[in-house]
């Protein structure tokens, strides 16, 4: 039984919504970030980059405190408003490639701790602690965790009826996306939605493992310090964006490696031959067409690598995951890359980017070899989570990617 509740969001007043909403901070290059900060005084980037006001780089807890100050200024200037009643928020993103629609709501930190909300990635302890401390100081969260659930006709019907009305927000962005947001606040509808989620035995994290873990740490610490803890306090929940499994878009990450770990091209191919049938595809841009098939670009040529299934033993859902096969049979034993998070010899390209990028970066001499694969399927992700296993880092690139600042969850 999952607990997914409406909440009283802090959000932009209608005239400011399109100006406030921003992509993830890391998604901007230096020039674009500077332009946003210089020419858009309403951008949420001013809150998460508070040192810009003083033209000074600020770090640590002082930065957290200044983020809080910028946030309060947006409230004082009525750029942000506080919702008067608890609502669910329907958020739709339409792009040239696809459309998705889901519900922004409050998910239970207890459900995360009890594995009702299930994960498929490992988290890094110091990053969990850092973000927990950030949340504690700033007092709000603006980046929803992406959760996925089975298709549900009752929830979908309520969403369709709501979306026939005028949206609370409707704006376009420079990357040709249309963003719309509606509210569901009446008690009958919110009760039905909550009831339908209660019937679900489990949900799955699609994106936001560190945010989920940090929110649980904050909840645990807060309840230990609160002698009057009831379980209803806002710190017991974290903001999430819930979409159906059929709406989730899963891409792969391609791998780029800086060198062949001392092997010549010929030696490297011979080592690969133990586990893969290799075909030289020449200059043709080769993309895998099946699971357990990989593309490789090396010395100006593409190769197809087919896993020798008579040699390889599948023991669980993780052992059949292509990113894990690549790691266990090539990256670690042959190329000497044991730590996929920290090793500076490996970089990742989201699979939705063109294969030309992989080729260009190898041809430039920056990297020696690149690997591609098919994306994982949602059933693979769920099975790995159900078996309490974790994928190698950068196994999935998942969309949608949401704008920050449209709904804010206060602790």
XYZ file of C-alpha atoms in Angstrom:
411
model
C 0.000 0.000 0.000
C 1.574 3.278 -1.105
C 0.922 6.697 0.367
C 0.802 9.421 -2.312
C -0.797 12.614 -1.008
C -1.739 16.097 -2.239
C 0.195 19.022 -0.754
C 0.116 22.831 -0.533
C 2.730 23.847 -3.057
C 4.587 27.123 -3.185
C 4.594 28.044 -6.864
C 5.009 30.996 -9.220
C 2.164 33.440 -9.671
C 0.645 32.840 -13.094
C 2.428 35.719 -14.947
C 5.859 34.517 -13.829
C 5.635 30.750 -14.394
C 7.427 30.569 -17.752
C 10.144 32.960 -16.586
C 10.741 31.206 -13.252
C 10.923 27.624 -14.566
C 14.466 26.493 -15.350
C 16.228 23.365 -16.480
C 18.585 21.574 -14.118
C 21.520 23.809 -13.165
C 24.025 21.330 -14.646
C 22.196 21.406 -17.973
C 23.357 24.943 -18.815
C 26.739 25.710 -20.328
C 28.644 28.698 -18.947
C 27.483 31.230 -21.554
C 23.830 30.173 -21.394
C 23.838 30.276 -17.601
C 25.334 33.773 -17.601
C 22.708 34.974 -20.086
C 19.853 33.557 -18.014
C 21.141 35.204 -14.841
C 21.841 38.533 -16.520
C 18.657 38.970 -18.530
C 15.981 37.064 -16.575
C 15.591 38.344 -12.999
C 12.759 35.872 -12.350
C 14.683 32.696 -13.204
C 14.828 30.072 -10.477
C 18.552 29.959 -11.257
C 18.929 33.114 -9.142
C 17.787 31.133 -6.113
C 20.102 28.164 -6.586
C 23.028 30.376 -7.654
C 22.766 33.084 -4.950
C 26.352 34.289 -5.277
C 25.590 35.841 -8.676
C 23.998 38.809 -6.919
C 27.399 39.670 -5.442
C 29.493 38.384 -8.369
C 31.135 35.975 -5.945
C 31.400 32.180 -5.810
C 29.964 30.856 -2.539
C 30.092 27.296 -1.231
C 29.218 25.158 1.771
C 26.551 25.978 4.326
C 26.831 29.709 3.603
C 25.564 28.981 0.077
C 22.670 26.966 1.514
C 21.716 29.918 3.740
C 21.844 32.316 0.803
C 19.677 29.990 -1.299
C 17.144 30.264 1.508
C 17.442 34.072 1.456
C 16.878 34.321 -2.305
C 13.858 32.027 -1.969
C 12.354 34.239 0.742
C 12.893 37.286 -1.465
C 10.868 35.643 -4.266
C 8.082 35.060 -1.712
C 8.278 38.631 -0.395
C 8.080 40.015 -3.938
C 4.992 37.870 -4.675
C 6.777 36.048 -7.469
C 5.918 32.907 -5.500
C 2.543 32.248 -3.891
C 1.484 29.674 -1.273
C -1.346 27.297 -2.164
C -4.218 27.580 0.308
C -5.349 23.948 0.042
C -3.692 20.625 -0.611
C -3.710 19.726 -4.308
C -2.384 17.260 -6.798
C -0.752 18.934 -9.808
C -1.033 17.529 -13.324
C 2.069 18.421 -15.308
C 2.252 17.877 -19.070
C 5.266 18.328 -21.331
C 4.882 18.271 -25.109
C 7.990 18.190 -27.300
C 8.662 17.453 -30.949
C 9.604 13.866 -30.041
C 7.011 12.913 -27.443
C 4.429 13.959 -24.899
C 4.170 12.934 -21.270
C 1.789 13.734 -18.471
C 1.918 12.883 -14.780
C 0.973 13.927 -11.251
C 3.125 15.956 -8.879
C 2.420 14.800 -5.325
C 3.990 14.022 -1.956
C 5.449 10.516 -1.574
C 6.162 8.840 1.750
C 9.717 8.609 3.063
C 8.583 5.562 5.072
C 7.531 3.860 1.838
C 11.054 4.412 0.539
C 12.639 3.007 3.700
C 10.321 -0.038 3.663
C 11.072 -0.779 -0.014
C 7.520 -0.055 -1.113
C 9.126 2.600 -3.282
C 11.802 0.510 -4.950
C 15.206 1.524 -6.290
C 17.509 0.068 -8.927
C 20.632 2.211 -8.426
C 23.204 2.534 -5.666
C 23.641 5.899 -3.989
C 26.805 7.527 -2.635
C 26.694 8.175 1.116
C 28.425 11.563 1.114
C 26.084 12.862 -1.611
C 23.077 11.700 0.415
C 24.363 13.570 3.484
C 25.221 16.702 1.505
C 21.762 16.975 -0.049
C 20.095 16.159 3.278
C 21.986 19.069 4.870
C 20.992 21.289 1.939
C 17.302 20.420 2.364
C 17.484 21.023 6.104
C 18.922 24.532 5.665
C 16.892 25.762 2.683
C 13.631 24.212 3.923
C 12.218 23.265 0.526
C 12.549 20.870 -2.397
C 11.927 21.844 -5.997
C 13.173 18.789 -7.925
C 10.600 15.980 -7.883
C 11.698 12.360 -7.763
C 10.436 10.566 -10.880
C 8.275 7.586 -9.857
C 6.444 5.189 -12.138
C 3.283 3.145 -11.611
C 1.101 0.761 -13.663
C -1.515 2.269 -15.961
C -4.650 3.094 -13.971
C -7.876 3.997 -15.751
C -9.477 5.785 -12.777
C -6.506 8.107 -12.312
C -6.208 8.644 -16.059
C -9.896 9.519 -16.326
C -9.632 12.110 -13.545
C -6.607 13.598 -15.266
C -8.368 13.762 -18.636
C -11.377 15.561 -17.140
C -9.153 18.084 -15.372
C -7.136 18.742 -18.523
C -10.276 19.845 -20.367
C -10.181 23.003 -18.250
C -7.896 25.977 -18.652
C -4.430 25.125 -17.269
C -2.991 27.086 -14.385
C 0.191 27.490 -16.433
C 0.857 27.192 -20.151
C 4.161 28.322 -21.655
C 6.722 27.434 -24.306
C 10.473 27.099 -23.864
C 13.394 27.767 -26.182
C 13.918 24.043 -26.828
C 10.413 23.905 -28.361
C 8.604 22.293 -25.459
C 5.108 23.251 -24.294
C 4.562 23.023 -20.531
C 1.131 22.940 -18.905
C 0.039 22.526 -15.297
C -3.413 21.970 -13.782
C -4.563 21.650 -10.162
C -6.807 18.966 -8.634
C -7.939 20.274 -5.268
C -11.526 19.132 -4.648
C -11.753 16.541 -1.896
C -13.725 14.000 -3.926
C -11.088 13.838 -6.703
C -8.062 13.963 -4.396
C -9.620 11.208 -2.292
C -10.076 8.987 -5.350
C -6.481 9.503 -6.468
C -5.088 8.784 -3.017
C -7.267 5.681 -2.779
C -6.061 4.329 -6.133
C -2.415 4.738 -5.125
C -3.131 3.029 -1.803
C -4.164 -0.068 -3.757
C -0.720 -0.310 -5.384
C 1.710 -2.624 -3.616
C 4.822 -0.870 -4.904
C 6.177 1.984 -6.989
C 9.535 2.299 -8.727
C 12.050 5.126 -8.778
C 12.850 5.979 -12.376
C 15.101 8.954 -11.616
C 16.116 10.642 -8.356
C 17.705 7.950 -6.189
C 19.888 10.411 -4.264
C 16.985 12.807 -3.709
C 14.883 9.947 -2.312
C 17.659 8.721 -0.028
C 18.405 12.262 1.211
C 14.727 12.890 1.929
C 14.588 9.710 4.008
C 17.677 10.814 5.964
C 16.050 14.182 6.632
C 12.827 12.498 7.784
C 14.751 10.160 10.084
C 16.785 12.974 11.629
C 13.767 15.270 12.013
C 11.571 12.696 13.731
C 14.385 11.836 16.167
C 14.585 15.500 17.167
C 10.820 15.967 17.441
C 9.355 14.612 20.712
C 5.845 15.292 19.373
C 6.331 13.475 16.084
C 3.032 12.244 14.588
C 4.008 11.033 11.114
C 1.952 13.748 9.418
C 4.708 16.372 9.394
C 5.875 17.591 5.983
C 9.362 16.172 6.537
C 7.854 12.677 6.316
C 7.247 13.145 2.591
C 9.116 14.243 -0.509
C 7.894 15.755 -3.767
C 7.514 13.307 -6.650
C 6.338 13.276 -10.238
C 4.391 10.091 -10.945
C 3.867 8.835 -14.488
C 2.645 5.529 -15.863
C 5.146 2.901 -16.946
C 3.913 3.216 -20.522
C 4.783 6.946 -20.498
C 8.355 6.493 -19.303
C 11.074 6.988 -21.917
C 14.233 5.000 -21.223
C 17.453 5.577 -23.152
C 20.907 4.100 -22.756
C 24.255 5.769 -22.116
C 27.072 5.139 -24.593
C 30.523 4.611 -23.100
C 33.700 6.410 -24.233
C 37.102 5.131 -23.049
C 40.298 7.195 -23.273
C 42.751 4.314 -23.956
C 42.969 0.549 -24.495
C 44.749 -0.087 -21.190
C 48.099 -0.760 -22.912
C 46.685 -3.151 -25.547
C 47.213 -2.733 -29.259
C 44.141 -2.757 -31.490
C 44.869 -6.359 -32.536
C 45.430 -7.540 -28.955
C 42.219 -5.857 -27.855
C 40.143 -7.549 -30.564
C 41.614 -10.938 -29.690
C 40.686 -10.446 -26.026
C 37.137 -9.512 -27.019
C 36.839 -12.647 -29.129
C 36.553 -14.849 -26.036
C 33.094 -13.504 -25.182
C 31.870 -11.892 -28.419
C 31.485 -12.710 -32.074
C 32.985 -9.718 -33.846
C 32.105 -8.312 -37.266
C 33.842 -5.330 -38.860
C 31.163 -2.927 -40.181
C 33.654 -0.471 -41.686
C 32.481 3.143 -41.961
C 28.774 2.288 -41.613
C 27.133 3.701 -38.496
C 26.220 0.474 -36.720
C 23.494 0.433 -34.068
C 22.612 -2.727 -32.119
C 19.279 -4.273 -33.056
C 18.922 -6.858 -30.244
C 19.699 -7.309 -26.583
C 23.220 -8.589 -25.934
C 24.425 -6.968 -29.155
C 26.830 -4.031 -28.847
C 28.302 -1.473 -31.194
C 31.959 -0.496 -30.952
C 33.846 2.285 -32.728
C 37.616 1.784 -32.853
C 40.351 3.235 -35.076
C 37.901 4.766 -37.551
C 35.704 1.671 -37.965
C 32.492 0.333 -36.469
C 32.223 -3.216 -35.144
C 29.281 -5.313 -34.006
C 29.844 -7.429 -30.900
C 27.468 -10.356 -30.363
C 27.597 -12.004 -26.952
C 28.512 -15.706 -27.178
C 25.552 -17.079 -25.248
C 27.019 -20.575 -25.182
C 29.884 -19.127 -23.135
C 27.992 -16.692 -20.932
C 25.805 -17.811 -18.020
C 22.693 -15.836 -17.041
C 22.144 -16.187 -13.290
C 19.742 -13.333 -12.423
C 18.188 -10.220 -13.941
C 21.359 -8.190 -13.447
C 23.527 -10.696 -15.293
C 21.374 -10.277 -18.409
C 21.514 -6.459 -18.359
C 23.602 -5.197 -21.265
C 25.360 -2.443 -19.305
C 26.421 -5.054 -16.744
C 27.662 -7.457 -19.442
C 29.739 -4.656 -20.957
C 31.193 -3.861 -17.540
C 31.880 -7.458 -16.454
C 33.368 -8.694 -19.749
C 35.070 -5.629 -21.276
C 35.388 -2.531 -19.122
C 36.677 -4.143 -15.922
C 38.743 -7.168 -17.037
C 40.177 -5.852 -20.322
C 40.194 -2.069 -20.039
C 40.896 -1.977 -16.294
C 37.956 0.246 -15.335
C 36.672 -1.055 -12.012
C 35.088 2.127 -10.634
C 32.535 3.404 -13.130
C 31.796 6.509 -11.048
C 35.299 7.734 -10.285
C 37.590 6.524 -13.079
C 38.586 9.509 -15.225
C 39.206 7.294 -18.266
C 35.490 6.765 -18.940
C 32.783 9.222 -19.988
C 29.134 8.757 -20.889
C 26.901 10.096 -23.667
C 23.104 9.912 -23.324
C 21.927 7.423 -25.928
C 19.364 9.813 -27.351
C 22.302 11.834 -28.700
C 23.383 10.958 -32.216
C 25.924 8.195 -32.820
C 27.884 10.825 -34.740
C 28.899 12.398 -31.412
C 30.511 9.146 -30.293
C 32.348 8.821 -33.614
C 33.486 12.460 -33.578
C 34.946 12.263 -30.083
C 36.874 9.081 -30.879
C 38.100 10.484 -34.210
C 39.352 13.602 -32.418
C 41.793 11.480 -30.417
C 40.148 12.396 -27.112
C 38.993 8.782 -26.744
C 40.293 5.479 -28.083
C 37.069 3.470 -28.250
C 33.308 3.906 -27.848
C 30.545 1.396 -27.059
C 26.791 1.527 -27.656
C 23.896 -0.749 -26.691
C 20.108 -0.876 -26.627
C 18.328 0.836 -23.721
C 17.090 -1.243 -20.807
C 13.373 -2.034 -20.788
C 11.106 -0.985 -17.939
C 10.453 -4.646 -17.042
C 14.214 -5.192 -16.644
C 14.442 -2.181 -14.333
C 11.533 -3.420 -12.225
C 12.882 -6.960 -12.017
C 16.282 -5.748 -10.836
C 14.589 -3.585 -8.186
C 12.359 -6.498 -7.101
C 15.444 -8.698 -6.642
C 17.105 -5.959 -4.531
C 19.891 -5.668 -7.080
C 21.444 -2.481 -8.443
C 22.446 -1.529 -11.946
C 25.923 -0.256 -12.832
C 26.125 3.550 -12.870
C 24.799 5.268 -15.997
C 22.734 2.272 -17.091
C 19.687 4.374 -17.933
C 18.969 7.892 -19.151
C 15.325 8.493 -18.334
C 12.907 11.136 -19.508
C 10.957 13.271 -18.893
C 13.349 15.810 -17.363
C 11.316 18.353 -15.431
C 11.677 22.103 -15.027
C 12.619 23.391 -11.580
C 10.592 26.028 -9.756
C 7.049 25.237 -10.919
C 6.021 23.521 -7.688
C 7.966 23.717 -4.438
C 7.547 21.429 -1.457
C 8.295 23.044 1.908
C 9.473 21.080 4.955
